[in-house]
Amino acid sequence: MSTGQQHQPGSNSDVRRAATHAIITIVFVLACFGVAALSSGSLRTAMIAAAPAVMFVGAFSSLWITYRSWQAGGRWQVWQGASWFLLAAAVLTLMSTAPVLLD
C-alpha cells in the first residue's frame, strides 16, 4: 500500500492479515513448546500451560476482529475462518497438554 491509499474493507489484504495473525499465533505457541522442551521444573510446566492460553488469546482476538469487520461491512468471513481454525487448534493444544499438566 502506498501512502495516500486507504484500506479497502473488501481487499485481499484481509486474507493476508488473517493468515499472518494465525501464523504469528502458531509461532508463539511453538516458541512456548520450544522453551518448555529446553527447560525443566516449574518453568517447563508454566510454558506447557501457557501454550493453550496463547492459542486461545489468538483465537479470541481473531473473533474480535471478525466482529469489528462485520460492523464495518468488511470481509468478516475471512476472519471467522481464521477464528475457527485457531479455536480448533486451541482445543487440540489443550487436550494434548492436559496429560502432561496432570502428572
Short mmCIF file of N, CA and C in Angstrom, two decimals:
data_model
loop_
_atom_site.label_atom_id
_atom_site.label_comp_id
_atom_site.label_asym_id
_atom_site.label_seq_id
_atom_site.Cartn_x
_atom_site.Cartn_y
_atom_site.Cartn_z
N MET A 1 0.84 -1.17 0.00
CA MET A 1 0.00 0.00 0.00
C MET A 1 0.88 1.23 0.00
N SER A 2 0.66 2.10 -0.91
CA SER A 2 1.44 3.33 -0.92
C SER A 2 0.76 4.36 -0.02
N THR A 3 1.49 5.41 0.27
CA THR A 3 0.91 6.44 1.12
C THR A 3 -0.22 7.12 0.38
N GLY A 4 -1.24 7.45 1.09
CA GLY A 4 -2.39 8.10 0.49
C GLY A 4 -3.52 7.13 0.17
N GLN A 5 -3.25 5.84 0.11
CA GLN A 5 -4.30 4.86 -0.13
C GLN A 5 -4.91 4.44 1.19
N GLN A 6 -6.20 4.30 1.19
CA GLN A 6 -6.92 3.84 2.36
C GLN A 6 -7.13 2.34 2.26
N HIS A 7 -7.24 1.70 3.43
CA HIS A 7 -7.52 0.26 3.46
C HIS A 7 -8.96 0.04 2.99
N GLN A 8 -9.12 -0.78 1.99
CA GLN A 8 -10.45 -1.13 1.49
C GLN A 8 -10.93 -2.37 2.23
N PRO A 9 -12.16 -2.33 2.80
CA PRO A 9 -12.64 -3.47 3.59
C PRO A 9 -12.70 -4.78 2.80
N GLY A 10 -12.88 -4.74 1.50
CA GLY A 10 -13.02 -5.96 0.72
C GLY A 10 -11.75 -6.35 -0.02
N SER A 11 -10.63 -5.79 0.32
CA SER A 11 -9.41 -6.06 -0.42
C SER A 11 -8.79 -7.39 0.00
N ASN A 12 -7.83 -7.85 -0.79
CA ASN A 12 -7.14 -9.11 -0.49
C ASN A 12 -6.23 -8.99 0.72
N SER A 13 -6.01 -7.79 1.19
CA SER A 13 -5.17 -7.64 2.37
C SER A 13 -5.82 -8.27 3.60
N ASP A 14 -7.16 -8.42 3.60
CA ASP A 14 -7.83 -9.09 4.71
C ASP A 14 -7.40 -10.54 4.82
N VAL A 15 -7.28 -11.20 3.70
CA VAL A 15 -6.83 -12.60 3.70
C VAL A 15 -5.40 -12.68 4.21
N ARG A 16 -4.56 -11.78 3.74
CA ARG A 16 -3.16 -11.76 4.15
C ARG A 16 -3.05 -11.46 5.66
N ARG A 17 -3.83 -10.51 6.14
CA ARG A 17 -3.79 -10.16 7.56
C ARG A 17 -4.28 -11.30 8.44
N ALA A 18 -5.35 -11.99 8.02
CA ALA A 18 -5.88 -13.12 8.80
C ALA A 18 -4.88 -14.27 8.82
N ALA A 19 -4.26 -14.56 7.70
CA ALA A 19 -3.26 -15.63 7.64
C ALA A 19 -2.05 -15.26 8.49
N THR A 20 -1.62 -14.02 8.42
CA THR A 20 -0.48 -13.57 9.23
C THR A 20 -0.80 -13.68 10.71
N HIS A 21 -2.00 -13.30 11.10
CA HIS A 21 -2.42 -13.40 12.50
C HIS A 21 -2.36 -14.85 12.98
N ALA A 22 -2.89 -15.76 12.17
CA ALA A 22 -2.88 -17.18 12.55
C ALA A 22 -1.45 -17.72 12.63
N ILE A 23 -0.62 -17.37 11.68
CA ILE A 23 0.76 -17.85 11.67
C ILE A 23 1.54 -17.32 12.86
N ILE A 24 1.37 -16.05 13.18
CA ILE A 24 2.08 -15.47 14.33
C ILE A 24 1.62 -16.14 15.63
N THR A 25 0.34 -16.42 15.75
CA THR A 25 -0.17 -17.11 16.94
C THR A 25 0.47 -18.48 17.06
N ILE A 26 0.53 -19.22 15.97
CA ILE A 26 1.13 -20.56 15.99
C ILE A 26 2.62 -20.49 16.31
N VAL A 27 3.31 -19.49 15.79
CA VAL A 27 4.74 -19.34 16.09
C VAL A 27 4.95 -19.09 17.58
N PHE A 28 4.11 -18.27 18.19
CA PHE A 28 4.23 -18.04 19.64
C PHE A 28 3.98 -19.32 20.44
N VAL A 29 3.01 -20.12 20.00
CA VAL A 29 2.73 -21.39 20.68
C VAL A 29 3.91 -22.34 20.53
N LEU A 30 4.48 -22.41 19.34
CA LEU A 30 5.65 -23.26 19.13
C LEU A 30 6.84 -22.76 19.96
N ALA A 31 6.96 -21.46 20.13
CA ALA A 31 8.02 -20.91 20.98
C ALA A 31 7.82 -21.34 22.44
N CYS A 32 6.57 -21.35 22.90
CA CYS A 32 6.28 -21.83 24.25
C CYS A 32 6.71 -23.29 24.40
N PHE A 33 6.38 -24.12 23.41
CA PHE A 33 6.77 -25.52 23.46
C PHE A 33 8.29 -25.67 23.38
N GLY A 34 8.94 -24.82 22.60
CA GLY A 34 10.40 -24.88 22.50
C GLY A 34 11.07 -24.55 23.81
N VAL A 35 10.60 -23.50 24.47
CA VAL A 35 11.15 -23.14 25.78
C VAL A 35 10.88 -24.26 26.78
N ALA A 36 9.69 -24.86 26.72
CA ALA A 36 9.36 -25.97 27.63
C ALA A 36 10.28 -27.16 27.40
N ALA A 37 10.61 -27.42 26.15
CA ALA A 37 11.48 -28.56 25.84
C ALA A 37 12.91 -28.34 26.35
N LEU A 38 13.33 -27.09 26.41
CA LEU A 38 14.69 -26.77 26.83
C LEU A 38 14.82 -26.49 28.32
N SER A 39 13.72 -26.57 29.05
CA SER A 39 13.77 -26.24 30.47
C SER A 39 13.24 -27.41 31.30
N SER A 40 13.22 -27.22 32.59
CA SER A 40 12.70 -28.25 33.48
C SER A 40 12.02 -27.59 34.67
N GLY A 41 11.34 -28.38 35.45
CA GLY A 41 10.71 -27.88 36.66
C GLY A 41 9.49 -27.02 36.41
N SER A 42 9.38 -25.98 37.20
CA SER A 42 8.18 -25.14 37.14
C SER A 42 8.13 -24.30 35.86
N LEU A 43 9.28 -23.94 35.30
CA LEU A 43 9.27 -23.19 34.04
C LEU A 43 8.71 -24.06 32.92
N ARG A 44 9.08 -25.33 32.91
CA ARG A 44 8.55 -26.26 31.90
C ARG A 44 7.03 -26.36 32.01
N THR A 45 6.55 -26.53 33.23
CA THR A 45 5.10 -26.64 33.45
C THR A 45 4.39 -25.35 33.05
N ALA A 46 4.97 -24.22 33.38
CA ALA A 46 4.36 -22.94 33.04
C ALA A 46 4.30 -22.73 31.53
N MET A 47 5.34 -23.10 30.82
CA MET A 47 5.35 -22.93 29.37
C MET A 47 4.37 -23.88 28.68
N ILE A 48 4.25 -25.09 29.21
CA ILE A 48 3.28 -26.03 28.65
C ILE A 48 1.86 -25.53 28.91
N ALA A 49 1.62 -24.95 30.07
CA ALA A 49 0.30 -24.38 30.37
C ALA A 49 0.03 -23.11 29.58
N ALA A 50 1.08 -22.37 29.26
CA ALA A 50 0.90 -21.12 28.52
C ALA A 50 0.55 -21.34 27.06
N ALA A 51 0.97 -22.46 26.49
CA ALA A 51 0.75 -22.70 25.07
C ALA A 51 -0.74 -22.68 24.69
N PRO A 52 -1.62 -23.43 25.37
CA PRO A 52 -3.04 -23.33 25.02
C PRO A 52 -3.62 -21.95 25.31
N ALA A 53 -3.13 -21.30 26.36
CA ALA A 53 -3.62 -19.95 26.68
C ALA A 53 -3.28 -18.97 25.57
N VAL A 54 -2.08 -19.07 25.03
CA VAL A 54 -1.68 -18.20 23.92
C VAL A 54 -2.55 -18.48 22.70
N MET A 55 -2.84 -19.75 22.45
CA MET A 55 -3.68 -20.11 21.30
C MET A 55 -5.10 -19.56 21.48
N PHE A 56 -5.64 -19.65 22.69
CA PHE A 56 -6.97 -19.10 22.94
C PHE A 56 -6.99 -17.58 22.81
N VAL A 57 -5.95 -16.91 23.26
CA VAL A 57 -5.87 -15.44 23.10
C VAL A 57 -5.86 -15.08 21.62
N GLY A 58 -5.10 -15.82 20.82
CA GLY A 58 -5.08 -15.58 19.38
C GLY A 58 -6.44 -15.82 18.74
N ALA A 59 -7.12 -16.87 19.19
CA ALA A 59 -8.44 -17.18 18.64
C ALA A 59 -9.46 -16.11 19.01
N PHE A 60 -9.46 -15.69 20.28
CA PHE A 60 -10.43 -14.69 20.70
C PHE A 60 -10.14 -13.31 20.10
N SER A 61 -8.88 -13.00 19.90
CA SER A 61 -8.59 -11.73 19.24
C SER A 61 -9.03 -11.78 17.78
N SER A 62 -8.92 -12.94 17.16
CA SER A 62 -9.41 -13.10 15.79
C SER A 62 -10.94 -12.97 15.75
N LEU A 63 -11.61 -13.51 16.76
CA LEU A 63 -13.07 -13.33 16.84
C LEU A 63 -13.45 -11.87 17.01
N TRP A 64 -12.67 -11.13 17.79
CA TRP A 64 -12.93 -9.71 17.96
C TRP A 64 -12.77 -8.96 16.64
N ILE A 65 -11.74 -9.30 15.88
CA ILE A 65 -11.54 -8.67 14.57
C ILE A 65 -12.67 -9.07 13.62
N THR A 66 -13.18 -10.31 13.75
CA THR A 66 -14.33 -10.73 12.95
C THR A 66 -15.52 -9.83 13.22
N TYR A 67 -15.79 -9.59 14.48
CA TYR A 67 -16.91 -8.73 14.86
C TYR A 67 -16.72 -7.32 14.35
N ARG A 68 -15.52 -6.78 14.49
CA ARG A 68 -15.25 -5.41 14.03
C ARG A 68 -15.36 -5.31 12.50
N SER A 69 -14.91 -6.35 11.79
CA SER A 69 -15.02 -6.34 10.33
C SER A 69 -16.48 -6.43 9.90
N TRP A 70 -17.25 -7.22 10.62
CA TRP A 70 -18.66 -7.34 10.30
C TRP A 70 -19.37 -5.99 10.49
N GLN A 71 -19.03 -5.29 11.58
CA GLN A 71 -19.62 -3.97 11.83
C GLN A 71 -19.26 -2.98 10.73
N ALA A 72 -18.04 -3.07 10.24
CA ALA A 72 -17.57 -2.12 9.22
C ALA A 72 -18.00 -2.52 7.81
N GLY A 73 -18.64 -3.68 7.67
CA GLY A 73 -19.06 -4.12 6.35
C GLY A 73 -17.93 -4.72 5.53
N GLY A 74 -16.90 -5.21 6.21
CA GLY A 74 -15.74 -5.79 5.53
C GLY A 74 -15.90 -7.28 5.31
N ARG A 75 -14.80 -7.92 4.99
CA ARG A 75 -14.79 -9.36 4.73
C ARG A 75 -14.61 -10.12 6.04
N TRP A 76 -15.65 -10.16 6.83
CA TRP A 76 -15.60 -10.79 8.13
C TRP A 76 -15.48 -12.31 8.03
N GLN A 77 -15.90 -12.90 6.89
CA GLN A 77 -15.85 -14.34 6.73
C GLN A 77 -14.42 -14.87 6.78
N VAL A 78 -13.48 -14.09 6.26
CA VAL A 78 -12.07 -14.48 6.30
C VAL A 78 -11.60 -14.59 7.74
N TRP A 79 -11.95 -13.62 8.54
CA TRP A 79 -11.56 -13.63 9.95
C TRP A 79 -12.29 -14.71 10.72
N GLN A 80 -13.53 -15.01 10.34
CA GLN A 80 -14.25 -16.09 11.01
C GLN A 80 -13.57 -17.43 10.72
N GLY A 81 -13.11 -17.61 9.50
CA GLY A 81 -12.37 -18.83 9.18
C GLY A 81 -11.10 -18.96 10.00
N ALA A 82 -10.37 -17.86 10.13
CA ALA A 82 -9.16 -17.87 10.96
C ALA A 82 -9.52 -18.16 12.42
N SER A 83 -10.64 -17.62 12.88
CA SER A 83 -11.08 -17.84 14.26
C SER A 83 -11.38 -19.31 14.51
N TRP A 84 -12.13 -19.93 13.61
CA TRP A 84 -12.47 -21.34 13.77
C TRP A 84 -11.22 -22.21 13.74
N PHE A 85 -10.28 -21.89 12.85
CA PHE A 85 -9.04 -22.65 12.79
C PHE A 85 -8.28 -22.54 14.10
N LEU A 86 -8.15 -21.32 14.62
CA LEU A 86 -7.40 -21.13 15.86
C LEU A 86 -8.13 -21.72 17.07
N LEU A 87 -9.45 -21.67 17.08
CA LEU A 87 -10.19 -22.29 18.18
C LEU A 87 -10.01 -23.80 18.17
N ALA A 88 -10.08 -24.42 16.98
CA ALA A 88 -9.87 -25.86 16.89
C ALA A 88 -8.44 -26.22 17.32
N ALA A 89 -7.48 -25.43 16.88
CA ALA A 89 -6.09 -25.68 17.26
C ALA A 89 -5.90 -25.49 18.76
N ALA A 90 -6.62 -24.53 19.35
CA ALA A 90 -6.51 -24.29 20.79
C ALA A 90 -7.06 -25.48 21.58
N VAL A 91 -8.17 -26.03 21.14
CA VAL A 91 -8.73 -27.20 21.82
C VAL A 91 -7.79 -28.39 21.68
N LEU A 92 -7.24 -28.60 20.50
CA LEU A 92 -6.28 -29.70 20.31
C LEU A 92 -5.04 -29.50 21.17
N THR A 93 -4.56 -28.28 21.25
CA THR A 93 -3.39 -27.98 22.08
C THR A 93 -3.71 -28.23 23.55
N LEU A 94 -4.88 -27.81 23.99
CA LEU A 94 -5.27 -28.02 25.38
C LEU A 94 -5.38 -29.50 25.70
N MET A 95 -5.99 -30.27 24.79
CA MET A 95 -6.14 -31.70 25.04
C MET A 95 -4.80 -32.44 24.99
N SER A 96 -3.88 -31.95 24.19
CA SER A 96 -2.58 -32.62 24.11
C SER A 96 -1.68 -32.28 25.29
N THR A 97 -1.88 -31.13 25.90
CA THR A 97 -1.05 -30.76 27.04
C THR A 97 -1.64 -31.18 28.38
N ALA A 98 -2.91 -31.52 28.41
CA ALA A 98 -3.56 -31.89 29.67
C ALA A 98 -2.90 -33.07 30.36
N PRO A 99 -2.54 -34.16 29.66
CA PRO A 99 -1.89 -35.26 30.37
C PRO A 99 -0.56 -34.88 31.01
N VAL A 100 0.19 -34.01 30.36
CA VAL A 100 1.48 -33.58 30.92
C VAL A 100 1.25 -32.73 32.16
N LEU A 101 0.25 -31.88 32.12
CA LEU A 101 -0.02 -30.99 33.25
C LEU A 101 -0.65 -31.72 34.44
N LEU A 102 -1.32 -32.83 34.18
CA LEU A 102 -1.98 -33.56 35.27
C LEU A 102 -1.05 -34.54 35.98
N ASP A 103 0.15 -34.73 35.46
CA ASP A 103 1.11 -35.64 36.11
C ASP A 103 1.66 -35.07 37.37
#
